[in-house]
mmCIF file of C-alpha atoms and ligand atoms in Angstrom:
data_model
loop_
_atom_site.group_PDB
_atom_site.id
_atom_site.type_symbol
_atom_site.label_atom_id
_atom_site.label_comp_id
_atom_site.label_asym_id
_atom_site.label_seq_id
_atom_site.Cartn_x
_atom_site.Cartn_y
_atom_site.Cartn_z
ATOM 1 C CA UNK A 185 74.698 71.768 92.035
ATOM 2 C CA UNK A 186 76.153 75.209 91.815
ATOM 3 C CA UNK A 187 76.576 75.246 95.192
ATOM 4 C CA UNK A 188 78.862 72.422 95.720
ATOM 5 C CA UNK A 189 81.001 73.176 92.603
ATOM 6 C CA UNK A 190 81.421 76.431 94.059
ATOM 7 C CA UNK A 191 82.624 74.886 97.771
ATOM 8 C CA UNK A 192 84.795 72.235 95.857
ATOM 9 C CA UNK A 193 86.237 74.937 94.125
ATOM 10 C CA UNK A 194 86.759 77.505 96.925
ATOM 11 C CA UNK A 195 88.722 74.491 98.796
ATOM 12 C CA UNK A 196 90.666 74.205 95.523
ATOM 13 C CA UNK A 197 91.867 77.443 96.097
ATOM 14 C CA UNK A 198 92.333 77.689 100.029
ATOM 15 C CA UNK A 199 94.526 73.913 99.165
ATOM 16 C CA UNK A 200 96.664 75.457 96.334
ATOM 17 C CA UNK A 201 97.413 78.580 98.986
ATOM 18 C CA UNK A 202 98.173 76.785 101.473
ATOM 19 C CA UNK A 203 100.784 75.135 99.256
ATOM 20 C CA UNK A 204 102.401 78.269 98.748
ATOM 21 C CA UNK A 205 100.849 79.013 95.048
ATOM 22 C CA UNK A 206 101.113 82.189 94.317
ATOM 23 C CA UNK A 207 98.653 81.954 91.248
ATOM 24 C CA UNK A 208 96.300 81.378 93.542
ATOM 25 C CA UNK A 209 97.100 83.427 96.147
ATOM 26 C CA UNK A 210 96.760 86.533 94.028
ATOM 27 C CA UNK A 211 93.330 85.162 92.819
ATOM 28 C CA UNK A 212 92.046 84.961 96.338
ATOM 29 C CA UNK A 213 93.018 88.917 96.854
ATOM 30 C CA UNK A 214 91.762 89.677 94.213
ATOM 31 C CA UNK A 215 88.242 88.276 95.173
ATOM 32 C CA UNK A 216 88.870 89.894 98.465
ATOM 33 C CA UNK A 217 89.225 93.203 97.274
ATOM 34 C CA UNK A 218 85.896 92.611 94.778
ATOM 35 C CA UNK A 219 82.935 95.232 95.320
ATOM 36 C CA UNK A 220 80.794 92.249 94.243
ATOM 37 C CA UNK A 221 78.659 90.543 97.233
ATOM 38 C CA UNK A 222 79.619 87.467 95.609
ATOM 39 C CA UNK A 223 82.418 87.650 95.484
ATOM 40 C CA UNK A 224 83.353 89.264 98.952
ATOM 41 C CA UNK A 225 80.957 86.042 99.936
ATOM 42 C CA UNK A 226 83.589 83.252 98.749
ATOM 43 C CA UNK A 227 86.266 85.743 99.903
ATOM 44 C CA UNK A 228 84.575 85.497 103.503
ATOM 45 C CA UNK A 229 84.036 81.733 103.029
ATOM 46 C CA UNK A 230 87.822 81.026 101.887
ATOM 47 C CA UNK A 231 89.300 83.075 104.736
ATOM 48 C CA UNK A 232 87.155 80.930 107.293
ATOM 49 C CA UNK A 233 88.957 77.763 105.553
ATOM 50 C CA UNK A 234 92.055 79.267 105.540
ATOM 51 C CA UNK A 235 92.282 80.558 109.168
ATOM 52 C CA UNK A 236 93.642 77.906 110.831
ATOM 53 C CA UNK A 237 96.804 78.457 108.422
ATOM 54 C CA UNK A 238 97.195 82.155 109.418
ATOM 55 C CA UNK A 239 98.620 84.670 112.111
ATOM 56 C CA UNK A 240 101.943 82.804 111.865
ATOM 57 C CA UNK A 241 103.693 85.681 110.653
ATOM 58 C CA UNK A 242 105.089 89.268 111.804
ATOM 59 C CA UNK A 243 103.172 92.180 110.620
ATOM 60 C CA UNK A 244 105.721 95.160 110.531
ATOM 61 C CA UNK A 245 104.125 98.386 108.627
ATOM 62 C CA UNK A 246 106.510 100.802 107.506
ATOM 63 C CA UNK A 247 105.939 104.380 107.061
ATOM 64 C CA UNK A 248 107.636 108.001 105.268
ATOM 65 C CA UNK A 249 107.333 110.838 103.899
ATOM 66 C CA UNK A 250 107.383 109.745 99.568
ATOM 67 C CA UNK A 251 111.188 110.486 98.700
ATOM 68 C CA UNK A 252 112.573 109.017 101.825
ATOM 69 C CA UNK A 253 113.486 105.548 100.529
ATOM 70 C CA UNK A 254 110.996 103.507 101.505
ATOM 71 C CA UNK A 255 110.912 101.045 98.069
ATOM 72 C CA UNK A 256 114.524 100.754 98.283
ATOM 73 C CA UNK A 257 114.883 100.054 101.830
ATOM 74 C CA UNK A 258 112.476 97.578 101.432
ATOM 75 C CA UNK A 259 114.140 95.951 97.890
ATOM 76 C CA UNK A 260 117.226 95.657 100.271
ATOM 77 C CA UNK A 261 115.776 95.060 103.592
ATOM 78 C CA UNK A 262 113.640 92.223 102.055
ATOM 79 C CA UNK A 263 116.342 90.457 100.111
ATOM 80 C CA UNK A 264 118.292 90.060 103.605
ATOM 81 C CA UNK A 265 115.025 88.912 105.032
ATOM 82 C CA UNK A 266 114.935 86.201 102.375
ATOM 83 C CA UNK A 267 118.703 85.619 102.442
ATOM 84 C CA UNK A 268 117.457 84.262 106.385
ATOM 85 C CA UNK A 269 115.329 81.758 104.134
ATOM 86 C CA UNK A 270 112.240 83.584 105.619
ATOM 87 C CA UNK A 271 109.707 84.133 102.944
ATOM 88 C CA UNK A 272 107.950 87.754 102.828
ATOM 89 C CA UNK A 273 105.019 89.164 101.250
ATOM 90 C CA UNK A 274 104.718 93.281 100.422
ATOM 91 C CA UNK A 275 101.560 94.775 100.444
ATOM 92 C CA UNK A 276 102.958 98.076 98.895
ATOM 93 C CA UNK A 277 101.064 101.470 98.284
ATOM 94 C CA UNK A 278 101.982 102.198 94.577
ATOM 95 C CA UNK A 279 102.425 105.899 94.368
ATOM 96 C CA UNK A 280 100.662 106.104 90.762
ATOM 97 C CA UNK A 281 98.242 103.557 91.747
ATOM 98 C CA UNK A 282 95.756 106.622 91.166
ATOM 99 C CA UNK A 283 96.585 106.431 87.388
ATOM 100 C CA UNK A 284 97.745 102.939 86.732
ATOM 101 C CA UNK A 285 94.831 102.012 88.678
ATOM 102 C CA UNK A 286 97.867 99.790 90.950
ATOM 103 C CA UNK A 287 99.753 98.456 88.626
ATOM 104 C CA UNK A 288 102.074 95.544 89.253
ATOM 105 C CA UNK A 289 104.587 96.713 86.601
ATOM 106 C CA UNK A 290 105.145 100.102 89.207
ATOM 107 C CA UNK A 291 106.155 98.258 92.153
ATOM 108 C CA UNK A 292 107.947 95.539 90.187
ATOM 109 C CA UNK A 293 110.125 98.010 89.211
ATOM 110 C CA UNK A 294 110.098 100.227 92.335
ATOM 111 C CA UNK A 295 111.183 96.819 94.420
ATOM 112 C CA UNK A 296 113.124 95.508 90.991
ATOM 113 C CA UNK A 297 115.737 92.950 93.207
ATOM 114 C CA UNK A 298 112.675 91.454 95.623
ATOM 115 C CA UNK A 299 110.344 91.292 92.639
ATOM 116 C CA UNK A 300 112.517 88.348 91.165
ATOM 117 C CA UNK A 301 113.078 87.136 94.226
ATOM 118 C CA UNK A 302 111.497 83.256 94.408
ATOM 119 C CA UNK A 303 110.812 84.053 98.491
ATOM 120 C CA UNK A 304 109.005 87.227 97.680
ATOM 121 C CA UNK A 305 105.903 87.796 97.117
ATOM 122 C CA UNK A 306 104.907 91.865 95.909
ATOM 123 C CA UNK A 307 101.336 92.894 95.965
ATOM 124 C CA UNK A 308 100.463 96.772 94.865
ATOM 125 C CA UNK A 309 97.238 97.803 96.904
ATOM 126 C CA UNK A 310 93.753 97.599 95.057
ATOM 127 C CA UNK A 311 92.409 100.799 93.090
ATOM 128 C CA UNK A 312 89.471 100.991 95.842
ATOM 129 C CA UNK A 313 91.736 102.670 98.464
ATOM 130 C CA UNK A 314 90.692 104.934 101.890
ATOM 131 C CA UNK A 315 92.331 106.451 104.432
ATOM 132 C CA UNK A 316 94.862 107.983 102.068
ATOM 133 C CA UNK A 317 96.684 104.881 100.508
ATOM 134 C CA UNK A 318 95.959 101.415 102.341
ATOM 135 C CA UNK A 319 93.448 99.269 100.567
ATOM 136 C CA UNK A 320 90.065 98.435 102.477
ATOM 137 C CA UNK A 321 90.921 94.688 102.120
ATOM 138 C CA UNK A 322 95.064 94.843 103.347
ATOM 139 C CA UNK A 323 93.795 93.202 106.600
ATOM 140 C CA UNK A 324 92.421 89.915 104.397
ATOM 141 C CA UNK A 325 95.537 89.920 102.448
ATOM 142 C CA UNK A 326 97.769 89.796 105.232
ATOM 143 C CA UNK A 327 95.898 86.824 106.429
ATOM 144 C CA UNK A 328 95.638 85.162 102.383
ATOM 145 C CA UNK A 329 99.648 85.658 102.609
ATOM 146 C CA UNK A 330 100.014 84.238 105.609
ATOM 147 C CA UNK A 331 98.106 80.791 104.960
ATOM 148 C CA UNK A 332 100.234 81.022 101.906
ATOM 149 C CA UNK A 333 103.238 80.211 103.916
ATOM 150 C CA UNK A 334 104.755 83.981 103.985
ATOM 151 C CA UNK A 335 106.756 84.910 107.428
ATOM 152 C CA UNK A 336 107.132 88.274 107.217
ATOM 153 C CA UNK A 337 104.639 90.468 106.059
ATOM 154 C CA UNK A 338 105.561 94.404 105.322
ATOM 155 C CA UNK A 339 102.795 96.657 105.121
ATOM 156 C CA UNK A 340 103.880 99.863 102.925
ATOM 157 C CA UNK A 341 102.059 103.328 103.609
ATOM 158 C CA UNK A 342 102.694 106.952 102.312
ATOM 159 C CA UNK A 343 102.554 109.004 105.139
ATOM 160 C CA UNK A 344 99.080 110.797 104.435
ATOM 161 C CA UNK A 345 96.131 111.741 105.692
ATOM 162 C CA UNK A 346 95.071 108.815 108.469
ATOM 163 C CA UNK A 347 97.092 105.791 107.050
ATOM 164 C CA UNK A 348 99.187 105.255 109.211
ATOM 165 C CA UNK A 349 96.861 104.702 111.802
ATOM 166 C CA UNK A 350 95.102 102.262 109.614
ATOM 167 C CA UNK A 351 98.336 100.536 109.284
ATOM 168 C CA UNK A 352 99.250 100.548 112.597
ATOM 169 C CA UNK A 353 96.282 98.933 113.638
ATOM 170 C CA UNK A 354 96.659 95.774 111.525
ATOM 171 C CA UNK A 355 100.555 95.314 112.286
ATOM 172 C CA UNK A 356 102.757 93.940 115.086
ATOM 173 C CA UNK A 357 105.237 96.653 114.539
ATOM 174 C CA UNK A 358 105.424 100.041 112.804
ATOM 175 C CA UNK A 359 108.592 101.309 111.339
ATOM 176 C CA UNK A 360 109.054 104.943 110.626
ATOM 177 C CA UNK A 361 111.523 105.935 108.314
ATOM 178 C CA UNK A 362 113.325 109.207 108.343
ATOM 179 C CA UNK A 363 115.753 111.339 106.644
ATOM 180 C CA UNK A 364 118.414 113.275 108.760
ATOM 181 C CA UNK A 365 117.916 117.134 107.979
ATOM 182 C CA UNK A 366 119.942 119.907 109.197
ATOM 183 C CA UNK A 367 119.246 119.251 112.573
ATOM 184 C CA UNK A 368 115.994 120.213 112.403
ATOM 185 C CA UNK A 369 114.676 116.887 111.866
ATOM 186 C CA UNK A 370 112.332 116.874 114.759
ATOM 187 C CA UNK A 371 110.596 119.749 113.292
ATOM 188 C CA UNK A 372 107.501 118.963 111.095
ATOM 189 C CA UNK A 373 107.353 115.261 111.953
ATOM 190 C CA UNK A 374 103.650 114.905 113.891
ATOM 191 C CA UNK A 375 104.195 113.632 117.171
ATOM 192 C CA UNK A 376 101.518 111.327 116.991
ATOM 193 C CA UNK A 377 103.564 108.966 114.147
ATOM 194 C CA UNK A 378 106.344 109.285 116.633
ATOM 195 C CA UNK A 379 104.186 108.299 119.235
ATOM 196 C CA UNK A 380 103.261 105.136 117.211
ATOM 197 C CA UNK A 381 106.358 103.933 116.329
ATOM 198 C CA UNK A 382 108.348 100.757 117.286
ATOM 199 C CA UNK A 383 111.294 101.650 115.970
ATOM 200 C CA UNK A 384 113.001 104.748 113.681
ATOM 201 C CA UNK A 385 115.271 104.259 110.921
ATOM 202 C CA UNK A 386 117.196 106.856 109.802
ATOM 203 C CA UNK A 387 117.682 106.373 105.890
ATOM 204 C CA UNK A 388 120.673 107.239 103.107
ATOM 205 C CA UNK A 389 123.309 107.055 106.014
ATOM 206 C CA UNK A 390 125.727 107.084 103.334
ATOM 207 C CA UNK A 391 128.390 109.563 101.595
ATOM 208 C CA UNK A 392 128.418 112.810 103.326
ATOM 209 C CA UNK A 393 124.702 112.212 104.806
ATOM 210 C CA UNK A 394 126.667 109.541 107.838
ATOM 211 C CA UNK A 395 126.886 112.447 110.155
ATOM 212 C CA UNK A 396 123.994 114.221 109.604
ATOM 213 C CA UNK A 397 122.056 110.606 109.680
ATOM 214 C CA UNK A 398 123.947 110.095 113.326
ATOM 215 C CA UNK A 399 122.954 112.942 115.011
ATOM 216 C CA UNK A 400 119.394 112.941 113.887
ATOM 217 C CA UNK A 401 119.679 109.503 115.116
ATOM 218 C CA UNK A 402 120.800 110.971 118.665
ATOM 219 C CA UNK A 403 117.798 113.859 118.397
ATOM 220 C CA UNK A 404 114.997 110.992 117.727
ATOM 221 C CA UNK A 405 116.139 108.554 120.611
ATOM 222 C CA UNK A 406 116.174 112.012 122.672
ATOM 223 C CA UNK A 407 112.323 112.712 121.559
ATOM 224 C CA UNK A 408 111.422 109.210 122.233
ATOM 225 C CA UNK A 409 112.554 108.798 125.525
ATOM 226 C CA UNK A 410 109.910 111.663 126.380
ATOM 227 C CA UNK A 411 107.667 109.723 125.527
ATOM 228 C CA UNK A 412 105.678 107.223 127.937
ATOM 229 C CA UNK A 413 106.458 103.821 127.102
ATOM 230 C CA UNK A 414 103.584 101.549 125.502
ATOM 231 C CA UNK A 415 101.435 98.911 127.421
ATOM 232 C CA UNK A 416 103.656 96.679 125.833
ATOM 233 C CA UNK A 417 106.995 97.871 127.626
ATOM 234 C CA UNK A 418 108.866 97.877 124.734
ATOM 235 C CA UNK A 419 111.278 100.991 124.274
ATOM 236 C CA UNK A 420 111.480 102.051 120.412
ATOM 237 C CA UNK A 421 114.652 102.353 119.439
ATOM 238 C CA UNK A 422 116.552 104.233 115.877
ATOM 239 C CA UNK A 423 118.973 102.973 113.836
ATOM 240 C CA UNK A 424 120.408 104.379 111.093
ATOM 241 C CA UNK A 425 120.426 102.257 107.433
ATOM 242 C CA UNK A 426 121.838 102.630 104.095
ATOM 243 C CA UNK A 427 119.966 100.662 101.614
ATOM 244 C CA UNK A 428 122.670 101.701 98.918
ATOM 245 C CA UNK A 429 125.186 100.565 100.349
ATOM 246 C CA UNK A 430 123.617 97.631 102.497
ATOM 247 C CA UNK A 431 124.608 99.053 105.589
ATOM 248 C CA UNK A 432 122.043 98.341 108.891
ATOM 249 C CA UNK A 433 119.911 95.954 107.303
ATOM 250 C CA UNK A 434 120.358 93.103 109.957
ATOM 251 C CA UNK A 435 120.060 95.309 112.719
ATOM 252 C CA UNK A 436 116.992 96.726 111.978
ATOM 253 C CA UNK A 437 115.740 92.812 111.039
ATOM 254 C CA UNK A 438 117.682 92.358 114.946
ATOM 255 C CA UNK A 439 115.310 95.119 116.279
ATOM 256 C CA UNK A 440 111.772 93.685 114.863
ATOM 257 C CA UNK A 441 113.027 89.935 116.255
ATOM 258 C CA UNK A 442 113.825 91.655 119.542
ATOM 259 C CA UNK A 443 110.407 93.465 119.865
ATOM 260 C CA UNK A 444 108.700 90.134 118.956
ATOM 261 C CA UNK A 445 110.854 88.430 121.477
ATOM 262 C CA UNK A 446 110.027 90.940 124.291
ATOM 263 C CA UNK A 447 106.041 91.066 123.467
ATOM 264 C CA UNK A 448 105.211 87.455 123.176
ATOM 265 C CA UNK A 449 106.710 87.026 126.154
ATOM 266 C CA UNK A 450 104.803 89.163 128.078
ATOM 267 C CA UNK A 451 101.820 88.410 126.221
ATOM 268 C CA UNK A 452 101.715 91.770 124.548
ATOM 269 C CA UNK A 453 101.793 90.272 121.025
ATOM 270 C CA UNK A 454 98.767 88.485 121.321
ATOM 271 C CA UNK A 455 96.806 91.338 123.415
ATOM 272 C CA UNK A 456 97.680 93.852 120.278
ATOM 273 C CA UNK A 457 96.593 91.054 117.949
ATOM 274 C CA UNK A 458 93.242 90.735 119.807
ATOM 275 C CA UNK A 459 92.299 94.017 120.254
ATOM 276 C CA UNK A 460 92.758 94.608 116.280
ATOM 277 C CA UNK A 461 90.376 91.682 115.591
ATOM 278 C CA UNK A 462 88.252 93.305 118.014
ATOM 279 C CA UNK A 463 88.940 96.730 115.913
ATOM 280 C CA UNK A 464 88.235 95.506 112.828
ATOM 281 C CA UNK A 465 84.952 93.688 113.272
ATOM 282 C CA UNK A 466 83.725 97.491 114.985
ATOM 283 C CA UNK A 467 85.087 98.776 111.650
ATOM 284 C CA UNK A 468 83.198 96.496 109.580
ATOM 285 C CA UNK A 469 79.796 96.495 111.898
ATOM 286 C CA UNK A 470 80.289 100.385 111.242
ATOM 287 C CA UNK A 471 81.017 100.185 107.544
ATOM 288 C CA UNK A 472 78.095 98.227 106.445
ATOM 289 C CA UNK A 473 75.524 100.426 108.903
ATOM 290 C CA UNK A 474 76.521 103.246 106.752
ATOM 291 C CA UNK A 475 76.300 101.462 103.681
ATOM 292 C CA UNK A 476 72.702 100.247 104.658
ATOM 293 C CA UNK A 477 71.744 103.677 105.916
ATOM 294 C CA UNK A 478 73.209 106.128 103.134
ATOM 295 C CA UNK A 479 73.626 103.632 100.096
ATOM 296 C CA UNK A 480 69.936 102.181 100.233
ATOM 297 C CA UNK A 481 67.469 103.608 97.618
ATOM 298 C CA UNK A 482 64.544 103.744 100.460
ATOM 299 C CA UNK A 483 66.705 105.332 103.113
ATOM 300 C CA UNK A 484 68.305 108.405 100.603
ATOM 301 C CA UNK A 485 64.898 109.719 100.146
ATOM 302 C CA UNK A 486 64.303 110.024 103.984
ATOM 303 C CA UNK A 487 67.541 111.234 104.778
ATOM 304 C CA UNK A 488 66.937 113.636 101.869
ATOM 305 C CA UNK A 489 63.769 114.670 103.547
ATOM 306 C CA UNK A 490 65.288 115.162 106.899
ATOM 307 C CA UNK A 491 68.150 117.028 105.717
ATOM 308 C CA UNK A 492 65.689 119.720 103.941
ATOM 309 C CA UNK A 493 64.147 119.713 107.514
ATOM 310 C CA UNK A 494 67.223 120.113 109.304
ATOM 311 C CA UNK A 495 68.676 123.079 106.868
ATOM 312 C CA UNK A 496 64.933 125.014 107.146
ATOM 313 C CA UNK A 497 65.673 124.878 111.022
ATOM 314 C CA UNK A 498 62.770 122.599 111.523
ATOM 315 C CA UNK A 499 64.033 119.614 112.505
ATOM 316 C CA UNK A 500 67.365 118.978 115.265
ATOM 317 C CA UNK A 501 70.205 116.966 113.501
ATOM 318 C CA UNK A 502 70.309 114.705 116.672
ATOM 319 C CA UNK A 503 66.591 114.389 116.685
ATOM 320 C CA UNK A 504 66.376 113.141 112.977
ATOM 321 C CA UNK A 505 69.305 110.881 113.463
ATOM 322 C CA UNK A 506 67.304 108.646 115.997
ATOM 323 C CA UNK A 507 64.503 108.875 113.181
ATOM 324 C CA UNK A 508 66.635 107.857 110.934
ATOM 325 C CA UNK A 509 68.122 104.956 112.711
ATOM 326 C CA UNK A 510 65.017 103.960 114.015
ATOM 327 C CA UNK A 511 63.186 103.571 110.726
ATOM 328 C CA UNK A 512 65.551 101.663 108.690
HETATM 329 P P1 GDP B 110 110.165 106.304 98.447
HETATM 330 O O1 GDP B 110 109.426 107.363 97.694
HETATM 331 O O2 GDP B 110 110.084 106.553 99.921
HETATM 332 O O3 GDP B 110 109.750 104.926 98.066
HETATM 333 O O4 GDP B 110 111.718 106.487 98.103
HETATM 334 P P2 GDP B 110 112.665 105.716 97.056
HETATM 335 O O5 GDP B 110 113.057 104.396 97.580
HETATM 336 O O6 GDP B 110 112.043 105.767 95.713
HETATM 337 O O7 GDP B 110 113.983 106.609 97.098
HETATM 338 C C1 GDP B 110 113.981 107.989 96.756
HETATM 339 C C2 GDP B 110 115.357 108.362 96.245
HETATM 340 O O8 GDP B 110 116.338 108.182 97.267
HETATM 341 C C3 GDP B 110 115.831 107.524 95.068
HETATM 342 O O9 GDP B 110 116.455 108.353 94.141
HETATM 343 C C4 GDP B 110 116.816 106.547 95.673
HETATM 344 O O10 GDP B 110 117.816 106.163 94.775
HETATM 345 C C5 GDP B 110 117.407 107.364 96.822
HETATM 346 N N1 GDP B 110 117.839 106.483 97.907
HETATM 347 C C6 GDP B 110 117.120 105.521 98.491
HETATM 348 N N2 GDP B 110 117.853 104.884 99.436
HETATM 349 C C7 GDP B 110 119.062 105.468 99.455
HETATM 350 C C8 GDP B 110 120.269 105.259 100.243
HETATM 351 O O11 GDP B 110 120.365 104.379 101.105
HETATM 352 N N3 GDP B 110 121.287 106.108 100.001
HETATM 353 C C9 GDP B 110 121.234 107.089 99.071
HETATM 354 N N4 GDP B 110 122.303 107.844 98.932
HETATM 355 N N5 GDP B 110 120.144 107.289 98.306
HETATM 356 C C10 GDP B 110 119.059 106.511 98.491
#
């Protein structure tokens, strides 16, 4: 009996998100994100229901350095978004989320305009976080959000440690943002986020910051050109935005439809989509071999026992590692 109360009432849910509920939407993260089995379980059974209702969507991550403007760009930029009648969906990284274990109120208020708006939809990331900011489960929300109707999905990431990788690997396009220094502003940005990027905004373009913001904008589309295009063809470009003074919004909206334009139609879209499915069921495969290996009461005491072995000098690392893995 539990069974099929259970299946009625996971189809309850995927129904009321695919009619654009967000009550329910934010119920089915939250199961997602769950370090319960049973709960990850209906999570895994909902998204199955719901997949015919997702990938509709473009997945545009957007990274900085914290200070450079990346909630208020993303207030402004999303409003215009919505002004196009497109609905969007931010999976942000709450900066506190450490202390107020994510709280909604923090990115309410740090995306205050969007946060009202009825076309929005604002999700902090979970408390169980790797990778330096982006939740475990942001890959199943993007996919809850899009069943749920939402066009545009921004995935928000502080620039540390290996998150933007993460991010990049579960988006369409990745947006660095930048502030224009003293001409230096080349310096101390890792090439490899360059390398990544789709595009470059230049933020606070405003007040006496215009000029400096144009020539850094002159400097990155320098650096970039460097670089060897992507499989995909598509040449990232910089603009230059002020989200105080609404200035650049539609053409960096211009420069995301553009990419998408250029990459469906040579089939790049798709091949990037694939080869992150592909990505993240290695990522999972791996995750839950380590969890059965290092998190399992019978294998700690062997690995325990090899590692005493290994440390006396008695036993080679590689050696116990096929033990290991050929025991469990
Ligand atoms: P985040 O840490 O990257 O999310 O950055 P915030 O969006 O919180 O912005 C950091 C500071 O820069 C805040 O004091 C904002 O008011 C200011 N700021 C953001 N965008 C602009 C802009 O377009 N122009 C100017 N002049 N200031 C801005």
């Amino acid at each position: 009996m539990k069974k099929v109360s259970q299946r009625f009432s996971i189809k309850l849910l995927a129904d009321e998100i695919v009619k654009g509920q967000v009550a329910a939407l934010s119920k089915a993260i939250t199961l997602a994100e769950s370090q319960k089995l049973a709960d990850q379980k209906k999570a895994d059974t909902l998204l199955t229901q719901l997949l015919p209702h997702t990938g509709r969507s473009v997945r545009i991550g957007i990274t900085g350095s914290p200070g450079v403007g990346k909630s208020t760009f993303i207030d402004v930029w999303g409003k215009y978004i919505t002004s196009l009648g497109k609905k969007v969906a931010v999976l942000a990284v709450d900066p506190s989320s450490e202390k107020t274990k994510g709280s909604i109120l923090g990115d309410k208020t740090r995306m205050a305009a969007l946060a009202k708006d009825p076309l929005a939809f604002i999700r902090p990331s979970a408390t169980r976080q790797t990778l330096g900011g982006v939740a475990e489960n942001t890959r199943e929300a993007i996919l809850l959000c899009e069943a749920a109707g939402y066009e545009v999905i921004i995935v928000e990431t502080v620039g540390v440690g290996q998150s933007e990788t993460a991010v990049r690997n579960m988006v369409d396009f990745f947006l660095l943002l930048q502030l224009a220094g003293g001409g230096d502003e080349l310096q101390g940005i890792k090439k490899g986020i360059m390398e990544m990027a789709d595009g470059v905004v230049i933020t606070k373009a405003d007040g006496e910051n215009e000029k400096k913001a144009k020539q850094a904008q002159a400097a990155f589309q320098h650096a970039l050109h460097l670089f060897q295009l992507p499989e995909s063809g598509w040449k990232p470009s910089v603009l230059t935005v002020s989200a105080a003074q609404g200035k650049g919004l539609a053409e960096v909206w211009q420069m995301v439809s553009s990419f998408q334009a250029h990459t469906v139609q040579n089939q790049s879209f798709e091949k990037n989509r694939q080869q992150q499915k592909i990505r993240w069921f290695h990522e999972r495969v791996e995750s839950a071999l380590r969890k059965k290996i290092f998190e399992s009461k019978k294998m700690i005491a062997k690995i325990k026992a090899a590692e005493r072995k290994i440390a006396e000098g008695k036993l080679m690392p590689s050696a116990a590692a096929k033990e290991i893995l050929n025991s469990q």
